[in-house]
Amino acid sequence: MMNVEKTKNLNPEYKDLLERISRSYVDGQMQAIHSVNKSLIDTNWNIGKYIIEYEQGGSTRAGYGLNLLENLSRDLTLLHGKGFSRSNLNYMRLMYLRYPICETVSHKLSWSHICELLKIDDDLERSFYYQQNILENWSVRELRRQKDSGLFMRLALSKDKEEVLKLSQQGQIVERPEDIVKDFYVLEFLKIPEPYNYSETELETRLIDNLEKFLLELGKGFTFVGRQYRITLNNTPHHVDLVFYHRILRSFVLIDLKINDVKHKDIGQMNMYMGYFAKEENYEGDNSPIGIILSKEKDELLVEYATYGMNSQLFVSKYQLYLPDREELRELISRQLEADER
């Protein structure tokens, strides 16, 4: 909106006029952008429909149809200029095939978003990213990163078939602490090569230096509070590596970083941090703190025994410094869904 410093000494009535005109102008711009985007998506869907109908028109069109997209790209570019590359025409065609009812496509998404979604062959996976993009308003770059990091498959690995279907239909709905914690986090944006001997301090510093990307990996609702957050017990200082607040769950989220295996003392320490925040840092209306120990390695049995009878909001998750093998993840989920059916 308007620069406050430039308008604070203006006549109040004139200032009000400026503000109303400015709001109207900005609203008009947004409506125009939305209208253009809607028109583009509707037009591209119709073009895809015409292409499919032509392809299905029978043997009389078969010969020309062998190079249909190439021919259309050349001739439409001559007629109308840019926008009719063979690749773009193929996305229009795919859009009609995958969204046969145009009204089901949200106009909150740009054509670039839709092209990214159309690259996904699996219907469940595509539906998840579609829903999640609307929920979190990702940019195209953010959508690409979440696809590349296998977000849907990482979330789906810890769910049964019913929950996977729900995830694909609704996106990730945050209602409880378990909903914000992943089994493993992908930190490829830190650009730490492997093998490389880095320290916990360096890992923490790199996360802070890439805070925007780390928040995207954490998910919706996180706000940063501080690093090396100091707490004092019996005149002894302690420091929580990273502290966040989750706006939806209304809870502090404490993250401790480990570059090797998690030890039982690390779990006890996190439990102590959570107890301190519950008693000393929570305000009225805040819910119990959530603790996440983020480690390079994880001994499942040790974690199970060390957390026995302990706060259910304490989680131990792994991180990796490179993008996962998405085909391997897809195979794991397929086996999991097949096992659920038995």
C-alpha atoms as one frame of an Amber mdcrd trajectory, in Angstrom:
protein
   0.000   0.000   0.000   1.137   3.643   0.334   4.355   4.824   1.934   3.375
   6.005   5.439   6.241   8.521   5.743   5.213  10.309   2.546   1.546  10.628
   3.511   1.525  11.202   7.280   1.485  15.037   6.971  -1.276  15.180   4.354
  -4.746  16.596   4.932  -6.829  13.722   6.480  -9.622  13.970   3.893  -7.137
  13.996   1.021  -5.166  11.145   2.589  -8.376   9.095   2.831  -9.051   9.768
  -0.857  -5.547   8.613  -1.782  -5.966   5.424   0.238  -9.332   4.575  -1.336
  -8.005   5.149  -4.851  -4.871   3.127  -4.078  -6.903   0.195  -2.702  -9.179
   0.282  -5.732  -6.197   0.333  -8.077  -4.467  -2.616  -6.376  -7.732  -4.609
  -6.237  -8.291  -3.881  -9.923  -4.792  -5.093 -10.781  -5.346  -8.345  -8.885
  -8.713  -8.893 -10.554  -7.158  -8.267 -13.969  -4.349 -10.761 -13.297  -6.883
 -13.331 -12.071  -9.075 -12.725 -15.114  -6.153 -13.109 -17.551  -4.989 -16.275
 -15.785  -8.504 -17.769 -15.851  -8.856 -16.947 -19.535  -5.449 -18.500 -20.339
  -6.248 -21.734 -18.486  -9.718 -22.027 -20.044  -8.299 -21.336 -23.519  -5.494
 -23.889 -23.127  -7.970 -26.502 -21.900 -10.125 -25.911 -24.989  -7.109 -26.199
 -27.280  -6.266 -29.506 -25.626  -9.859 -30.641 -26.157  -9.723 -29.801 -29.873
  -6.437 -31.713 -30.266  -7.794 -34.833 -28.551 -11.018 -34.714 -30.563  -8.982
 -34.434 -33.779  -6.765 -37.367 -32.752  -9.842 -39.470 -32.079 -11.387 -38.555
 -35.411 -10.544 -41.782 -37.218  -8.198 -43.162 -39.871  -8.703 -40.276 -42.316
  -6.672 -38.058 -39.987  -4.089 -40.654 -38.976  -1.405 -39.694 -41.497  -1.390
 -36.033 -40.594  -1.756 -36.902 -36.930   1.632 -38.598 -36.777   3.255 -35.171
 -36.624   0.221 -33.292 -35.407   1.805 -31.316 -32.558   4.815 -30.405 -34.680
   2.582 -29.187 -37.508   0.304 -27.280 -35.146   3.263 -25.667 -33.416   4.668
 -24.404 -36.737   1.366 -23.152 -38.157  -0.039 -21.604 -34.971   3.246 -19.801
 -34.319   3.079 -18.323 -37.820  -0.482 -17.186 -37.156  -0.233 -15.976 -33.557
   3.391 -15.829 -32.427   4.776 -17.302 -29.190   2.973 -19.722 -26.894   2.529
 -22.659 -29.245   5.694 -24.680 -28.805   5.310 -28.424 -29.236   5.904 -28.838
 -25.498   3.209 -26.310 -24.574   0.712 -27.910 -26.952   1.429 -31.278 -25.374
   0.659 -29.819 -21.905  -2.647 -28.470 -23.248  -3.449 -31.933 -24.537  -2.497
 -33.527 -21.214  -4.571 -30.993 -19.306  -7.717 -32.060 -21.112  -6.909 -35.743
 -20.547  -6.173 -35.352 -16.834  -8.771 -32.697 -16.056 -11.652 -33.537 -18.445
 -13.908 -31.052 -16.638 -12.315 -27.614 -16.894 -14.271 -26.209 -13.942 -12.444
 -28.588 -11.583  -9.151 -26.754 -12.175  -8.583 -23.995  -9.625  -7.827 -20.598
 -11.116  -5.606 -19.939  -8.098  -2.991 -21.897 -10.025  -1.089 -20.375 -12.907
  -0.481 -22.148 -16.205   3.132 -22.721 -15.088   1.875 -24.472 -11.938  -0.440
 -26.654 -13.996   2.390 -27.647 -16.372   4.449 -28.792 -13.360   1.512 -30.851
 -12.105   0.909 -32.397 -15.518   4.437 -33.834 -15.468   3.340 -36.183 -12.655
   2.005 -39.461 -14.022   0.603 -40.877 -10.777  -2.928 -39.613 -10.105  -2.657
 -39.771  -6.296   0.646 -37.906  -6.259  -0.561 -35.265  -8.715  -3.749 -34.731
  -6.703  -1.715 -34.222  -3.497   0.523 -31.542  -5.009  -2.531 -29.874  -6.544
  -4.292 -29.666  -3.167  -1.143 -28.760  -1.244  -0.242 -25.984  -3.671  -3.637
 -24.380  -3.090  -3.324 -24.781   0.705   0.172 -23.300   0.912   0.226 -20.989
  -2.113   3.579 -22.270  -3.367   5.468 -20.472  -6.089   6.372 -22.555  -9.156
   9.923 -22.888  -7.805   8.623 -24.116  -4.446   6.341 -26.616  -6.174   9.277
 -27.990  -8.174  11.383 -28.339  -5.046   8.660 -30.192  -3.164   8.153 -32.547
  -6.096  11.888 -33.192  -6.411  12.177 -33.888  -2.672   9.362 -36.447  -2.883
   7.207 -34.709  -0.273   4.083 -36.739  -1.023   5.933 -40.042  -0.839   7.802
 -39.061   2.329   4.513 -38.223   4.023   2.745 -41.280   2.624   5.372 -43.747
   3.879   4.128 -43.408   7.455   0.431 -43.811   6.570  -1.917 -46.673   5.720
  -3.884 -46.889   2.479  -6.858 -44.944   3.814  -4.609 -42.149   5.044  -2.690
 -42.039   1.750  -5.952 -41.616  -0.161  -7.023 -38.901   2.261  -3.662 -37.170
   1.834  -4.055 -37.127  -1.949  -7.614 -35.787  -1.787  -7.140 -33.091   0.862
  -3.432 -32.337   1.054  -1.675 -32.322   4.409  -4.200 -31.193   6.999  -2.522
 -30.073  10.235  -4.585 -31.019  13.288  -2.128 -32.684  15.686   1.646 -32.734
  16.330   2.150 -35.906  14.252   0.886 -34.010  11.206   3.835 -31.591  11.160
   6.627 -34.150  11.629   8.203 -36.051   8.729  10.047 -39.356   9.052  12.958
 -37.737   7.266  13.793 -34.244   6.091  15.631 -33.350   2.898  18.218 -30.586
   3.315  19.768 -30.603  -0.143  19.500 -26.804  -0.258  22.369 -26.586   2.281
  24.705 -27.833  -0.488  26.834 -29.851   1.943  28.691 -32.458  -0.112  29.096
 -36.031   1.022  31.420 -37.216   2.386  32.162 -34.068   4.379  32.989 -33.653
   8.048  30.707 -30.860   9.206  29.881 -29.906  12.783  26.505 -29.398  14.439
  27.314 -25.683  14.664  27.943 -25.506  10.907  24.746 -27.434  10.207  22.787
 -25.009  12.386  24.408 -21.970  10.760  23.640 -23.238   7.267  20.002 -23.852
   8.241  19.688 -20.293   9.529  21.382 -18.934   6.404  18.770 -20.840   4.370
  15.891 -20.213   6.754  13.291 -19.544   4.053  14.014 -22.898   2.400  14.132
 -24.680   5.758  10.702 -23.264   6.647   9.385 -24.632   3.351  10.771 -28.058
   4.235   9.268 -27.882   7.741   5.851 -27.102   6.272   2.909 -24.814   6.809
   2.494 -22.837  10.019   6.079 -22.517  11.296   7.517 -19.186  12.448  11.113
 -18.793  13.593  11.733 -17.762  17.216  15.466 -18.131  17.748  18.664 -20.179
  17.655  20.709 -21.311  20.644  17.729 -20.324  22.773  19.059 -19.932  26.334
  17.271 -21.496  29.283  18.641 -21.617  32.841  18.061 -24.410  35.355  19.661
 -24.191  38.812  21.979 -21.445  37.554  23.166 -23.740  34.757  22.647 -22.459
  31.220  21.324 -24.735  28.468  20.725 -23.924  24.812  18.047 -25.266  22.460
  19.487 -25.342  18.932  16.407 -23.986  17.110  13.049 -22.788  18.414   9.961
 -22.251  16.263   6.323 -21.542  17.014   3.561 -23.315  15.105   0.671 -20.934
  14.480  -1.923 -23.612  13.715  -1.139 -25.935  16.637  -0.285 -23.003  18.933
   2.795 -24.808  20.192   6.497 -24.127  20.524   8.517 -26.509  18.350  12.006
 -27.252  19.669  14.602 -28.734  17.316  17.884 -30.270  18.415  20.447 -31.121
  15.718  22.672 -34.202  15.776  25.224 -35.157  13.133  25.503 -38.786  14.283
  23.361 -41.364  16.089  20.846 -40.157  18.647  21.787 -41.234  22.171  19.368
 -41.853  25.040  20.768 -38.794  26.841  19.778 -36.640  23.832  16.177 -37.807
  24.228  16.233 -37.057  27.947  17.652 -33.611  27.265  14.897 -32.805  24.740
  12.276 -33.981  27.236  13.765 -31.567  29.768  13.616 -28.701  27.254   9.966
 -29.479  26.555   9.153 -29.503  30.263  10.847 -26.133  30.722   8.960 -24.533
  27.842   5.650 -25.948  29.099   6.200 -24.449  32.550   8.179 -21.274  31.846
   7.630 -20.138  28.257   4.032 -21.051  27.400   1.410 -18.309  27.545  -2.285
 -18.791  28.155  -3.758 -20.583  25.146  -0.483 -22.247  24.140  -0.491 -26.024
  23.819   2.225 -28.436  24.955   5.605 -27.982  23.244   6.693 -30.313  20.441
  10.240 -31.653  20.370  12.071 -32.874  17.266  15.546 -34.364  17.385  16.898
 -34.157  13.856  19.747 -36.585  13.283  21.837 -38.081  10.509  21.316 -41.604
  11.864  18.565 -43.202  13.936  18.516 -46.463  15.876  14.816 -47.320  15.862
  15.045 -49.770  18.776  17.004 -47.379  20.980  14.503 -44.606  20.270  11.589
 -46.910  21.069  13.039 -47.895  24.449  14.395 -44.442  25.325  11.004 -42.803
  24.705   8.982 -45.516  26.485   6.321 -43.862  28.633   7.641 -40.437  27.665
   5.909 -37.425  26.143   4.213 -38.514  22.915   5.079 -35.151  21.353   8.786
 -35.920  21.274   9.915 -37.137  17.842  13.201 -38.369  16.413  13.549 -37.832
  12.654  16.369 -38.285  10.177  17.692 -35.805   7.680  19.593 -36.335   4.457
  21.712 -33.935   2.456  20.675 -35.041  -1.011  17.419 -35.525  -2.882  15.890
 -38.974  -2.365  15.521 -41.594  -5.067  11.903 -40.941  -5.964  11.464 -44.234
  -7.809  12.652 -46.117  -4.745  10.181 -44.196  -2.583   7.398 -44.922  -5.057
   8.172 -48.643  -4.932   8.115 -48.593  -1.118   4.695 -46.956  -1.112   3.370
 -49.399  -3.718   4.473 -52.328  -1.575   2.940 -50.686   1.478  -0.422 -50.138
  -0.233  -0.387 -53.724  -1.535   0.297 -54.991   1.995  -2.653 -52.951   3.324
  -4.950 -54.753   0.868  -4.016 -58.216   2.091
